[in-house]
mmCIF file of C-alpha atoms in Angstrom:
data_model
loop_
_atom_site.group_PDB
_atom_site.id
_atom_site.type_symbol
_atom_site.label_atom_id
_atom_site.label_comp_id
_atom_site.label_asym_id
_atom_site.label_seq_id
_atom_site.Cartn_x
_atom_site.Cartn_y
_atom_site.Cartn_z
ATOM 1 C CA ASP A 1 0.127 0.518 0.313
ATOM 2 C CA THR A 2 1.900 3.111 -1.455
ATOM 3 C CA GLY A 3 -0.650 5.651 0.267
ATOM 4 C CA VAL A 4 -0.740 7.942 3.229
ATOM 5 C CA SER A 5 0.442 5.633 6.984
ATOM 6 C CA GLN A 6 -0.077 6.928 9.640
ATOM 7 C CA ASP A 7 0.338 5.743 13.164
ATOM 8 C CA PRO A 8 -1.173 4.470 15.781
ATOM 9 C CA ARG A 9 -4.838 4.138 14.667
ATOM 10 C CA HIS A 10 -6.090 4.782 18.061
ATOM 11 C CA LYS A 11 -4.888 6.930 21.259
ATOM 12 C CA ILE A 12 -6.594 6.382 24.583
ATOM 13 C CA THR A 13 -4.169 8.558 27.073
ATOM 14 C CA LYS A 14 -5.360 10.455 30.443
ATOM 15 C CA ARG A 15 -5.700 14.007 30.719
ATOM 16 C CA GLY A 16 -1.989 16.093 31.550
ATOM 17 C CA GLN A 17 -0.794 12.803 29.105
ATOM 18 C CA ASN A 18 1.794 13.861 26.302
ATOM 19 C CA VAL A 19 0.732 11.961 23.346
ATOM 20 C CA THR A 20 2.499 12.047 19.819
ATOM 21 C CA PHE A 21 1.265 10.844 16.436
ATOM 22 C CA ARG A 22 3.479 10.106 13.478
ATOM 23 C CA CYS A 23 2.658 9.942 9.354
ATOM 24 C CA ASP A 24 4.312 8.997 6.587
ATOM 25 C CA PRO A 25 2.756 10.578 3.420
ATOM 26 C CA ILE A 26 3.345 9.395 -0.415
ATOM 27 C CA SER A 27 7.112 9.291 -0.640
ATOM 28 C CA GLU A 28 7.334 11.750 -3.893
ATOM 29 C CA HIS A 29 4.545 14.478 -1.821
ATOM 30 C CA ASN A 30 6.102 17.600 -0.581
ATOM 31 C CA ARG A 31 3.519 18.776 1.030
ATOM 32 C CA LEU A 32 2.172 17.242 4.131
ATOM 33 C CA TYR A 33 -1.171 18.676 6.389
ATOM 34 C CA TRP A 34 -2.182 18.091 9.493
ATOM 35 C CA TYR A 35 -6.419 18.569 10.246
ATOM 36 C CA ARG A 36 -8.282 17.633 12.883
ATOM 37 C CA GLN A 37 -12.136 15.994 13.051
ATOM 38 C CA THR A 38 -14.840 15.536 15.359
ATOM 39 C CA LEU A 39 -17.850 13.948 15.057
ATOM 40 C CA GLY A 40 -20.314 15.048 12.574
ATOM 41 C CA GLN A 41 -18.015 17.852 11.692
ATOM 42 C CA GLY A 42 -15.176 18.049 8.990
ATOM 43 C CA PRO A 43 -11.906 18.327 8.849
ATOM 44 C CA GLU A 44 -10.614 21.942 10.535
ATOM 45 C CA PHE A 45 -6.880 22.511 9.468
ATOM 46 C CA LEU A 46 -4.061 22.365 11.972
ATOM 47 C CA THR A 47 -0.758 23.087 9.764
ATOM 48 C CA TYR A 48 1.028 22.313 6.519
ATOM 49 C CA PHE A 49 4.403 21.576 5.615
ATOM 50 C CA GLN A 50 5.772 21.999 2.150
ATOM 51 C CA ASN A 51 9.421 19.679 2.471
ATOM 52 C CA GLU A 52 10.972 20.370 6.216
ATOM 53 C CA ALA A 53 9.283 24.050 6.367
ATOM 54 C CA GLN A 54 6.472 25.026 8.331
ATOM 55 C CA LEU A 55 4.456 27.169 6.328
ATOM 56 C CA GLU A 56 1.014 27.975 7.755
ATOM 57 C CA LYS A 57 -0.616 27.043 11.236
ATOM 58 C CA SER A 58 -4.131 27.121 12.024
ATOM 59 C CA ARG A 59 -4.939 29.803 15.665
ATOM 60 C CA LEU A 60 -6.306 26.095 16.860
ATOM 61 C CA LEU A 61 -2.884 25.401 16.993
ATOM 62 C CA SER A 62 -1.745 26.246 20.420
ATOM 63 C CA ASP A 63 0.868 26.445 22.056
ATOM 64 C CA ARG A 64 0.281 22.424 23.589
ATOM 65 C CA PHE A 65 0.456 21.499 20.106
ATOM 66 C CA SER A 66 3.945 21.347 18.250
ATOM 67 C CA ALA A 67 4.583 19.347 14.934
ATOM 68 C CA GLU A 68 7.778 18.503 13.326
ATOM 69 C CA ARG A 69 9.148 17.564 9.150
ATOM 70 C CA PRO A 70 12.725 17.075 10.298
ATOM 71 C CA LYS A 71 13.858 14.753 7.109
ATOM 72 C CA GLY A 72 11.044 16.272 4.826
ATOM 73 C CA SER A 73 9.638 12.928 4.149
ATOM 74 C CA PHE A 74 7.141 11.756 7.510
ATOM 75 C CA SER A 75 5.568 14.163 10.077
ATOM 76 C CA THR A 76 5.321 13.810 14.153
ATOM 77 C CA LEU A 77 2.144 16.006 15.793
ATOM 78 C CA GLU A 78 2.799 16.093 19.734
ATOM 79 C CA ILE A 79 -0.028 16.885 21.803
ATOM 80 C CA GLN A 80 1.651 17.796 25.568
ATOM 81 C CA ARG A 81 -0.974 17.962 28.815
ATOM 82 C CA THR A 82 -3.470 16.675 27.027
ATOM 83 C CA GLU A 83 -7.161 17.815 27.709
ATOM 84 C CA GLN A 84 -10.444 16.003 27.058
ATOM 85 C CA GLY A 85 -10.906 18.912 24.434
ATOM 86 C CA ASP A 86 -8.142 17.358 22.509
ATOM 87 C CA SER A 87 -10.163 14.054 21.959
ATOM 88 C CA ALA A 88 -10.801 14.441 17.840
ATOM 89 C CA MET A 89 -9.596 12.393 15.052
ATOM 90 C CA TYR A 90 -6.081 13.295 13.654
ATOM 91 C CA LEU A 91 -5.907 13.465 9.786
ATOM 92 C CA CYS A 92 -2.645 13.743 7.825
ATOM 93 C CA ALA A 93 -3.062 14.913 4.130
ATOM 94 C CA SER A 94 -0.124 14.774 1.594
ATOM 95 C CA SER A 95 0.082 16.259 -2.034
ATOM 96 C CA LEU A 96 2.494 16.959 -4.796
ATOM 97 C CA TYR A 97 1.967 20.395 -4.970
ATOM 98 C CA ALA A 98 -0.282 23.326 -4.135
ATOM 99 C CA GLY A 99 -3.688 23.270 -5.578
ATOM 100 C CA ASN A 100 -3.219 19.712 -6.472
ATOM 101 C CA GLU A 101 -5.498 16.796 -4.591
ATOM 102 C CA GLN A 102 -4.503 16.348 -1.232
ATOM 103 C CA PHE A 103 -4.686 12.273 -0.127
ATOM 104 C CA PHE A 104 -5.864 11.704 3.253
ATOM 105 C CA GLY A 105 -4.455 8.707 5.791
ATOM 106 C CA PRO A 106 -6.963 6.834 8.051
ATOM 107 C CA GLY A 107 -6.123 8.745 11.121
ATOM 108 C CA THR A 108 -5.252 8.736 14.697
ATOM 109 C CA ARG A 109 -8.393 8.434 16.922
ATOM 110 C CA LEU A 110 -7.726 10.278 20.353
ATOM 111 C CA THR A 111 -9.150 9.498 23.517
ATOM 112 C CA VAL A 112 -8.381 11.641 26.373
ATOM 113 C CA LEU A 113 -10.002 10.727 29.654
ATOM 114 C CA GLY B 1 -15.230 35.077 7.887
ATOM 115 C CA GLU B 2 -14.936 31.587 5.715
ATOM 116 C CA SER B 3 -16.554 28.867 5.535
ATOM 117 C CA VAL B 4 -17.831 26.179 3.381
ATOM 118 C CA GLY B 5 -21.050 24.492 4.510
ATOM 119 C CA LEU B 6 -24.015 21.795 3.381
ATOM 120 C CA HIS B 7 -27.743 22.196 3.034
ATOM 121 C CA LEU B 8 -28.834 19.201 4.066
ATOM 122 C CA PRO B 9 -27.384 16.520 6.560
ATOM 123 C CA THR B 10 -29.173 13.547 5.421
ATOM 124 C CA LEU B 11 -30.161 12.378 2.388
ATOM 125 C CA SER B 12 -31.405 9.211 2.011
ATOM 126 C CA VAL B 13 -31.689 7.601 -2.257
ATOM 127 C CA GLN B 14 -33.201 4.297 -3.612
ATOM 128 C CA GLU B 15 -30.585 2.424 -5.392
ATOM 129 C CA GLY B 16 -30.497 3.270 -8.584
ATOM 130 C CA ASP B 17 -32.319 6.940 -8.278
ATOM 131 C CA ASN B 18 -29.536 9.793 -9.034
ATOM 132 C CA SER B 19 -28.454 11.631 -5.558
ATOM 133 C CA ILE B 20 -27.404 15.459 -5.398
ATOM 134 C CA ILE B 21 -25.777 16.651 -2.431
ATOM 135 C CA ASN B 22 -25.698 20.704 -2.007
ATOM 136 C CA CYS B 23 -22.826 22.691 -0.510
ATOM 137 C CA ALA B 24 -22.601 26.652 0.265
ATOM 138 C CA TYR B 25 -19.534 27.923 0.567
ATOM 139 C CA SER B 26 -18.827 32.160 1.800
ATOM 140 C CA ASN B 27 -15.252 32.320 0.700
ATOM 141 C CA SER B 28 -14.507 33.820 -2.768
ATOM 142 C CA ALA B 29 -11.134 33.674 -2.751
ATOM 143 C CA SER B 30 -11.607 29.736 -3.173
ATOM 144 C CA ASP B 31 -9.412 28.521 -6.381
ATOM 145 C CA TYR B 32 -10.866 25.211 -6.046
ATOM 146 C CA PHE B 33 -13.339 23.234 -4.449
ATOM 147 C CA ILE B 34 -12.794 19.647 -4.082
ATOM 148 C CA TRP B 35 -15.335 16.884 -3.207
ATOM 149 C CA TYR B 36 -14.642 13.951 -0.437
ATOM 150 C CA LYS B 37 -16.081 10.425 0.355
ATOM 151 C CA GLN B 38 -15.628 9.598 4.306
ATOM 152 C CA GLU B 39 -16.592 6.150 4.867
ATOM 153 C CA SER B 40 -16.694 4.774 8.431
ATOM 154 C CA GLY B 41 -13.559 5.018 10.353
ATOM 155 C CA LYS B 42 -11.773 5.813 7.449
ATOM 156 C CA GLY B 43 -9.771 9.488 6.453
ATOM 157 C CA PRO B 44 -11.568 11.490 2.987
ATOM 158 C CA GLN B 45 -11.413 10.228 -0.436
ATOM 159 C CA PHE B 46 -11.256 12.291 -2.841
ATOM 160 C CA ILE B 47 -14.246 12.054 -5.224
ATOM 161 C CA ILE B 48 -13.561 15.081 -8.006
ATOM 162 C CA ASP B 49 -12.582 18.615 -8.099
ATOM 163 C CA ILE B 50 -13.085 21.684 -9.363
ATOM 164 C CA ARG B 51 -11.029 24.936 -10.740
ATOM 165 C CA SER B 52 -13.674 28.491 -9.559
ATOM 166 C CA ASN B 53 -13.347 29.116 -13.045
ATOM 167 C CA MET B 54 -15.018 26.353 -14.613
ATOM 168 C CA ASP B 55 -19.200 25.963 -14.286
ATOM 169 C CA LYS B 56 -19.252 21.834 -14.629
ATOM 170 C CA ARG B 57 -16.987 19.205 -14.519
ATOM 171 C CA GLN B 58 -17.677 15.627 -14.999
ATOM 172 C CA GLY B 59 -16.212 12.112 -13.658
ATOM 173 C CA GLN B 60 -17.269 8.603 -13.807
ATOM 174 C CA ARG B 61 -20.632 9.042 -12.253
ATOM 175 C CA VAL B 62 -20.197 12.052 -10.352
ATOM 176 C CA THR B 63 -20.875 15.721 -11.714
ATOM 177 C CA VAL B 64 -20.010 18.637 -9.808
ATOM 178 C CA LEU B 65 -21.768 22.111 -10.187
ATOM 179 C CA LEU B 66 -20.337 25.224 -9.808
ATOM 180 C CA ASN B 67 -22.776 28.410 -9.168
ATOM 181 C CA LYS B 68 -19.950 31.916 -9.005
ATOM 182 C CA THR B 69 -22.946 33.956 -8.436
ATOM 183 C CA VAL B 70 -25.028 32.054 -5.717
ATOM 184 C CA LYS B 71 -21.807 30.393 -4.111
ATOM 185 C CA HIS B 72 -23.461 26.793 -4.213
ATOM 186 C CA LEU B 73 -21.871 23.515 -5.372
ATOM 187 C CA SER B 74 -23.284 20.236 -6.248
ATOM 188 C CA LEU B 75 -22.448 16.896 -6.356
ATOM 189 C CA GLN B 76 -24.662 14.504 -8.385
ATOM 190 C CA ILE B 77 -23.877 10.677 -8.300
ATOM 191 C CA ALA B 78 -25.832 8.576 -11.204
ATOM 192 C CA ALA B 79 -27.178 5.638 -10.802
ATOM 193 C CA THR B 80 -26.614 5.391 -6.418
ATOM 194 C CA GLN B 81 -25.351 1.714 -5.348
ATOM 195 C CA PRO B 82 -24.947 0.938 -1.467
ATOM 196 C CA GLY B 83 -21.425 1.762 -2.113
ATOM 197 C CA ASP B 84 -22.246 5.179 -2.445
ATOM 198 C CA SER B 85 -23.213 5.131 1.492
ATOM 199 C CA ALA B 86 -21.053 7.564 3.088
ATOM 200 C CA VAL B 87 -20.417 11.115 4.288
ATOM 201 C CA TYR B 88 -19.852 13.694 1.120
ATOM 202 C CA PHE B 89 -18.127 17.008 2.239
ATOM 203 C CA CYS B 90 -16.864 20.448 0.181
ATOM 204 C CA ALA B 91 -13.882 21.937 0.580
ATOM 205 C CA GLY B 92 -12.896 24.795 -0.692
ATOM 206 C CA GLY B 93 -8.853 25.582 -1.481
ATOM 207 C CA GLY B 94 -7.314 28.074 -2.890
ATOM 208 C CA ALA B 95 -3.688 30.483 -2.367
ATOM 209 C CA THR B 96 -3.198 29.246 1.250
ATOM 210 C CA ASN B 97 -3.305 25.448 0.441
ATOM 211 C CA LYS B 98 -5.641 24.618 3.396
ATOM 212 C CA LEU B 99 -8.537 23.154 2.133
ATOM 213 C CA ILE B 100 -11.690 23.946 4.270
ATOM 214 C CA PHE B 101 -14.453 21.468 4.731
ATOM 215 C CA GLY B 102 -17.587 21.941 5.287
ATOM 216 C CA THR B 103 -19.853 19.884 7.869
ATOM 217 C CA GLY B 104 -21.075 16.656 5.824
ATOM 218 C CA THR B 105 -23.946 15.193 4.236
ATOM 219 C CA LEU B 106 -24.961 11.842 4.775
ATOM 220 C CA LEU B 107 -26.298 9.549 1.953
ATOM 221 C CA ALA B 108 -28.025 6.631 2.364
ATOM 222 C CA VAL B 109 -28.715 4.258 -0.321
ATOM 223 C CA GLN B 110 -31.885 1.900 0.395
ATOM 224 C CA PRO B 111 -31.448 -1.358 -1.326
#
């Protein structure tokens, strides 16, 4: 399977703990995006990278959230001091260049107890 | 602010009928629009896109119509099949590269 992959698929954590998610984009795609989706809603943009550079961050991305893409390939999204409101599906997408189709991964479902 | 929203939260159709899913948007700066299909437990799957300088685009069994005058987008699915049952989202994109999604329409295909 050469699509976008995400790990883990599910994460249950206690409030206050830190969590880290990984996204592996399609290999030749230089743009990588993170979105958050809550039940019944459309995905909300969090941030995106072009190669290793983080070019835009949403106001939704509080200082507890940090994303990296150190070698321009896989990316990680870390949430520090998780809160119950962080419970959501975290989606990663990649694309070849701006304006092109974004291919989504299966998502990581986070539950904060 | 920017928003892309849907008229109907749920659409129920009979197998074999045509489906029409509607979407309204407010951001006139979107350069393109995309329809995504999302099945339970999966990420959104690309269906079809349309550039803002077009008013119609056809794919396999799907047609997207764009009316910029009233800021309205629709997805038509011909001969709807049980496998088409899913949540459908429209999304707008532009120079900022992020996609702005609507809230989704659940399409339920009755056999």
